[in-house]
Amino acid sequence: MKRPILIHPDPRLKQVAKPVPDLSDELRRLAADMLETMYDAPGIGLAAPQIGVDTRLIVLDCVKEEGAAPRPLAMFNPEILASSDETSTYEEGCLSIPDQYADVTRPAEVTVRWIDPEGRERTEDMAGLWATCVQHEIDHLQGKLFIDYLKPLKRQLITRKMVKLKRERARG
Ligand code: K1U
Ligand code: ZN
């Protein structure tokens, strides 16, 4: 089932999400809903707080090549174990901040550990867009948005645009 995506500013996007103590069918359904919502948007990642769920769960699929097989990942309790000194800059977007993009510099490679939907612990080295996206999604679990990396003036400008967008959407 597709879920509505919260738009910034919203206090639920600023909270630190809670760890998952045990996997359940309900949490596996939540992961499936998040993947459906992400593909429909369309996006390459989504974090549970973006649909108003206060849980450390992210989904991503950064396969961009036309015709390539999708690689949906659902990560419960994801953690960055190591980050490279080398950085990369990518023009990021966010489904909670529609149509706004800005350059963000982050570690180019990260080692990530998480629990998969079958309850297995997994660890993977990620680079390129996968590394950028997984860091962006884990930031969401800490209540951090990509605009928090920008200068205050640019952040305020984007926030004002989002307030206006939400007002227009509420009017219908
Ligand atoms: O977390 C989110 O809001 C999803 C976000 C993830 C992200 C994008 C870019 C850099 C880092 C993280 C998005 O998916 S925004 C949409 C987007 O980037 C995209 C949409 C369609 C095709 C390709 C990319
Ligand atoms: Zn985002």
mmCIF file of C-alpha atoms and ligand atoms in Angstrom:
data_model
loop_
_atom_site.group_PDB
_atom_site.id
_atom_site.type_symbol
_atom_site.label_atom_id
_atom_site.label_comp_id
_atom_site.label_asym_id
_atom_site.label_seq_id
_atom_site.Cartn_x
_atom_site.Cartn_y
_atom_site.Cartn_z
ATOM 1 C CA MET A 1 0.000 0.000 0.000
ATOM 2 C CA LYS A 2 1.322 3.400 -1.029
ATOM 3 C CA ARG A 3 1.706 5.883 1.870
ATOM 4 C CA PRO A 4 1.581 9.700 1.798
ATOM 5 C CA ILE A 5 5.008 11.367 2.122
ATOM 6 C CA LEU A 6 5.391 14.167 4.696
ATOM 7 C CA ILE A 7 6.596 17.516 3.418
ATOM 8 C CA HIS A 8 9.115 19.679 5.292
ATOM 9 C CA PRO A 9 8.633 21.485 7.649
ATOM 10 C CA ASP A 10 7.066 18.836 9.871
ATOM 11 C CA PRO A 11 8.145 18.024 13.447
ATOM 12 C CA ARG A 12 8.042 14.284 12.638
ATOM 13 C CA LEU A 13 10.935 14.823 10.183
ATOM 14 C CA LYS A 14 13.084 16.298 12.981
ATOM 15 C CA GLN A 15 12.804 13.392 15.465
ATOM 16 C CA VAL A 16 15.407 10.712 16.152
ATOM 17 C CA ALA A 17 13.727 7.436 15.105
ATOM 18 C CA LYS A 18 13.524 4.444 17.468
ATOM 19 C CA PRO A 19 15.464 1.197 16.911
ATOM 20 C CA VAL A 20 13.567 -1.923 15.842
ATOM 21 C CA PRO A 21 13.779 -4.433 18.736
ATOM 22 C CA ASP A 22 12.390 -7.471 16.842
ATOM 23 C CA LEU A 23 11.258 -8.064 13.283
ATOM 24 C CA SER A 24 7.593 -8.856 12.678
ATOM 25 C CA ASP A 25 5.282 -9.357 9.700
ATOM 26 C CA GLU A 26 3.933 -5.854 10.363
ATOM 27 C CA LEU A 27 7.446 -4.385 9.955
ATOM 28 C CA ARG A 28 8.028 -6.446 6.779
ATOM 29 C CA ARG A 29 4.733 -5.050 5.417
ATOM 30 C CA LEU A 30 5.908 -1.538 6.329
ATOM 31 C CA ALA A 31 9.137 -2.127 4.340
ATOM 32 C CA ALA A 32 7.087 -3.369 1.352
ATOM 33 C CA ASP A 33 4.828 -0.282 1.582
ATOM 34 C CA MET A 34 7.874 1.979 1.695
ATOM 35 C CA LEU A 35 9.403 0.373 -1.411
ATOM 36 C CA GLU A 36 6.074 0.761 -3.261
ATOM 37 C CA THR A 37 5.881 4.421 -2.145
ATOM 38 C CA MET A 38 9.525 5.052 -3.183
ATOM 39 C CA TYR A 39 9.166 3.500 -6.666
ATOM 40 C CA ASP A 40 5.864 5.329 -7.227
ATOM 41 C CA ALA A 41 7.276 8.755 -6.223
ATOM 42 C CA PRO A 42 9.705 8.059 -8.015
ATOM 43 C CA GLY A 43 12.748 8.070 -5.780
ATOM 44 C CA ILE A 44 15.892 6.106 -5.027
ATOM 45 C CA GLY A 45 15.421 5.993 -1.246
ATOM 46 C CA LEU A 46 12.909 6.544 1.558
ATOM 47 C CA ALA A 47 13.134 6.585 5.354
ATOM 48 C CA ALA A 48 10.265 5.607 7.701
ATOM 49 C CA PRO A 49 10.013 9.106 9.307
ATOM 50 C CA GLN A 50 9.114 10.461 5.835
ATOM 51 C CA ILE A 51 5.828 8.563 6.074
ATOM 52 C CA GLY A 52 5.353 9.541 9.727
ATOM 53 C CA VAL A 53 6.673 6.271 11.208
ATOM 54 C CA ASP A 54 9.101 6.693 14.089
ATOM 55 C CA THR A 55 11.215 3.576 13.308
ATOM 56 C CA ARG A 56 14.789 2.983 12.155
ATOM 57 C CA LEU A 57 13.924 1.570 8.725
ATOM 58 C CA ILE A 58 15.118 2.775 5.327
ATOM 59 C CA VAL A 59 14.648 1.443 1.796
ATOM 60 C CA LEU A 60 16.708 2.181 -1.290
ATOM 61 C CA ASP A 61 17.323 1.124 -4.864
ATOM 62 C CA CYS A 62 19.960 3.161 -6.663
ATOM 63 C CA VAL A 63 20.092 1.089 -9.869
ATOM 64 C CA LYS A 64 19.711 3.751 -12.542
ATOM 65 C CA GLU A 65 20.749 1.969 -15.755
ATOM 66 C CA GLU A 66 17.839 1.495 -18.150
ATOM 67 C CA GLY A 67 16.848 -2.186 -18.380
ATOM 68 C CA ALA A 68 19.019 -3.253 -15.424
ATOM 69 C CA ALA A 69 17.513 -5.481 -12.740
ATOM 70 C CA PRO A 70 16.203 -3.560 -9.726
ATOM 71 C CA ARG A 71 17.962 -4.044 -6.364
ATOM 72 C CA PRO A 72 15.484 -3.131 -3.630
ATOM 73 C CA LEU A 73 17.073 -3.039 -0.175
ATOM 74 C CA ALA A 74 15.200 -2.723 3.130
ATOM 75 C CA MET A 75 17.490 -1.956 6.059
ATOM 76 C CA PHE A 76 16.381 -2.196 9.681
ATOM 77 C CA ASN A 77 18.602 -0.424 12.241
ATOM 78 C CA PRO A 78 21.203 0.638 9.623
ATOM 79 C CA GLU A 79 24.537 1.864 10.984
ATOM 80 C CA ILE A 80 27.584 3.361 9.320
ATOM 81 C CA LEU A 81 30.600 1.437 10.621
ATOM 82 C CA ALA A 82 33.268 3.289 8.614
ATOM 83 C CA SER A 83 33.489 6.276 6.248
ATOM 84 C CA SER A 84 36.213 7.137 3.743
ATOM 85 C CA ASP A 85 38.310 10.292 4.082
ATOM 86 C CA GLU A 86 37.724 10.818 0.387
ATOM 87 C CA THR A 87 34.549 12.814 -0.260
ATOM 88 C CA SER A 88 32.161 13.170 -3.164
ATOM 89 C CA THR A 89 29.700 15.923 -3.981
ATOM 90 C CA TYR A 90 26.277 15.064 -5.377
ATOM 91 C CA GLU A 91 23.300 17.243 -6.216
ATOM 92 C CA GLU A 92 20.779 15.792 -3.750
ATOM 93 C CA GLY A 93 17.006 15.936 -3.705
ATOM 94 C CA CYS A 94 14.470 14.746 -1.154
ATOM 95 C CA LEU A 95 10.930 13.458 -1.541
ATOM 96 C CA SER A 96 10.009 15.527 1.547
ATOM 97 C CA ILE A 97 11.371 18.693 -0.134
ATOM 98 C CA PRO A 98 9.958 18.410 -3.666
ATOM 99 C CA ASP A 99 11.726 20.060 -6.630
ATOM 100 C CA GLN A 100 14.619 21.464 -4.565
ATOM 101 C CA TYR A 101 18.169 20.299 -5.245
ATOM 102 C CA ALA A 102 21.547 21.285 -3.822
ATOM 103 C CA ASP A 103 25.139 20.027 -3.748
ATOM 104 C CA VAL A 104 26.031 18.087 -0.601
ATOM 105 C CA THR A 105 29.531 16.761 0.153
ATOM 106 C CA ARG A 106 29.758 13.455 2.026
ATOM 107 C CA PRO A 107 32.223 10.581 2.451
ATOM 108 C CA ALA A 108 32.587 8.850 -0.934
ATOM 109 C CA GLU A 109 32.520 5.317 0.527
ATOM 110 C CA VAL A 110 30.860 3.879 3.626
ATOM 111 C CA THR A 111 30.598 0.491 5.299
ATOM 112 C CA VAL A 112 27.020 -0.121 6.392
ATOM 113 C CA ARG A 113 25.599 -2.782 8.727
ATOM 114 C CA TRP A 114 21.873 -3.532 8.948
ATOM 115 C CA ILE A 115 19.279 -6.229 9.594
ATOM 116 C CA ASP A 116 17.473 -7.477 6.471
ATOM 117 C CA PRO A 117 13.744 -8.425 6.361
ATOM 118 C CA GLU A 118 14.674 -12.081 7.041
ATOM 119 C CA GLY A 119 16.381 -11.008 10.275
ATOM 120 C CA ARG A 120 19.947 -11.609 8.990
ATOM 121 C CA GLU A 121 22.711 -9.165 9.869
ATOM 122 C CA ARG A 122 24.380 -7.820 6.718
ATOM 123 C CA THR A 123 27.412 -5.630 6.094
ATOM 124 C CA GLU A 124 28.320 -3.999 2.780
ATOM 125 C CA ASP A 125 30.781 -1.447 1.424
ATOM 126 C CA MET A 126 28.935 1.151 -0.622
ATOM 127 C CA ALA A 127 30.277 3.710 -3.072
ATOM 128 C CA GLY A 128 28.914 6.190 -5.632
ATOM 129 C CA LEU A 129 25.195 6.963 -5.539
ATOM 130 C CA TRP A 130 24.557 4.055 -3.118
ATOM 131 C CA ALA A 131 26.900 5.644 -0.544
ATOM 132 C CA THR A 132 25.315 9.088 -0.992
ATOM 133 C CA CYS A 133 21.774 7.735 -0.759
ATOM 134 C CA VAL A 134 22.325 5.479 2.275
ATOM 135 C CA GLN A 135 23.895 8.414 4.177
ATOM 136 C CA HIS A 136 20.975 10.687 3.191
ATOM 137 C CA GLU A 137 18.479 8.049 4.434
ATOM 138 C CA ILE A 138 20.326 7.371 7.715
ATOM 139 C CA ASP A 139 20.369 11.147 8.281
ATOM 140 C CA HIS A 140 16.544 11.049 8.102
ATOM 141 C CA LEU A 141 16.590 8.586 11.033
ATOM 142 C CA GLN A 142 18.520 11.213 13.012
ATOM 143 C CA GLY A 143 16.039 13.962 12.084
ATOM 144 C CA LYS A 144 18.523 15.522 9.680
ATOM 145 C CA LEU A 145 17.647 16.760 6.180
ATOM 146 C CA PHE A 146 20.020 17.499 3.296
ATOM 147 C CA ILE A 147 19.158 21.210 3.617
ATOM 148 C CA ASP A 148 20.758 21.144 7.094
ATOM 149 C CA TYR A 149 24.114 20.985 5.251
ATOM 150 C CA LEU A 150 23.374 24.251 3.415
ATOM 151 C CA LYS A 151 24.047 27.845 4.449
ATOM 152 C CA PRO A 152 21.218 29.223 6.688
ATOM 153 C CA LEU A 153 19.969 31.670 4.042
ATOM 154 C CA LYS A 154 19.559 28.962 1.374
ATOM 155 C CA ARG A 155 17.919 26.651 3.925
ATOM 156 C CA GLN A 156 15.452 29.375 4.955
ATOM 157 C CA LEU A 157 14.630 30.128 1.330
ATOM 158 C CA ILE A 158 13.821 26.464 0.636
ATOM 159 C CA THR A 159 11.817 26.155 3.867
ATOM 160 C CA ARG A 160 9.733 29.215 2.908
ATOM 161 C CA LYS A 161 9.017 27.651 -0.500
ATOM 162 C CA MET A 162 7.871 24.439 1.227
ATOM 163 C CA VAL A 163 5.580 26.341 3.630
ATOM 164 C CA LYS A 164 3.991 27.998 0.583
ATOM 165 C CA LEU A 165 3.679 24.657 -1.231
ATOM 166 C CA LYS A 166 1.975 23.054 1.781
ATOM 167 C CA ARG A 167 -0.431 25.997 2.079
ATOM 168 C CA GLU A 168 -1.330 25.693 -1.622
ATOM 169 C CA ARG A 169 -1.785 21.909 -1.361
ATOM 170 C CA ALA A 170 -4.017 22.318 1.737
ATOM 171 C CA ARG A 171 -6.228 24.766 -0.164
ATOM 172 C CA GLY A 172 -6.592 22.138 -2.918
HETATM 173 O O1 K1U B 1 15.103 10.364 0.988
HETATM 174 C C1 K1U B 1 14.506 10.806 0.020
HETATM 175 O O2 K1U B 1 13.809 11.787 0.130
HETATM 176 C C2 K1U B 1 14.659 10.151 -1.332
HETATM 177 C C3 K1U B 1 15.668 10.839 -2.201
HETATM 178 C C4 K1U B 1 16.992 10.127 -2.039
HETATM 179 C C5 K1U B 1 18.237 10.805 -2.526
HETATM 180 C C6 K1U B 1 18.312 11.421 -3.752
HETATM 181 C C7 K1U B 1 19.492 12.016 -4.171
HETATM 182 C C8 K1U B 1 20.602 11.953 -3.398
HETATM 183 C C9 K1U B 1 20.522 11.338 -2.172
HETATM 184 C C10 K1U B 1 19.349 10.739 -1.746
HETATM 185 C C11 K1U B 1 15.181 10.767 -3.633
HETATM 186 O O3 K1U B 1 15.004 9.722 -4.159
HETATM 187 S S1 K1U B 1 14.892 12.254 -4.453
HETATM 188 C C12 K1U B 1 14.431 11.730 -6.113
HETATM 189 C C13 K1U B 1 15.581 11.266 -6.931
HETATM 190 O O4 K1U B 1 16.711 11.507 -6.577
HETATM 191 C C14 K1U B 1 15.356 10.489 -8.175
HETATM 192 C C15 K1U B 1 14.101 10.307 -8.686
HETATM 193 C C16 K1U B 1 13.923 9.567 -9.844
HETATM 194 C C17 K1U B 1 14.987 9.032 -10.497
HETATM 195 C C18 K1U B 1 16.264 9.247 -9.999
HETATM 196 C C19 K1U B 1 16.439 9.957 -8.852
HETATM 197 ZN ZN ZN B 2 15.209 12.710 1.869
#
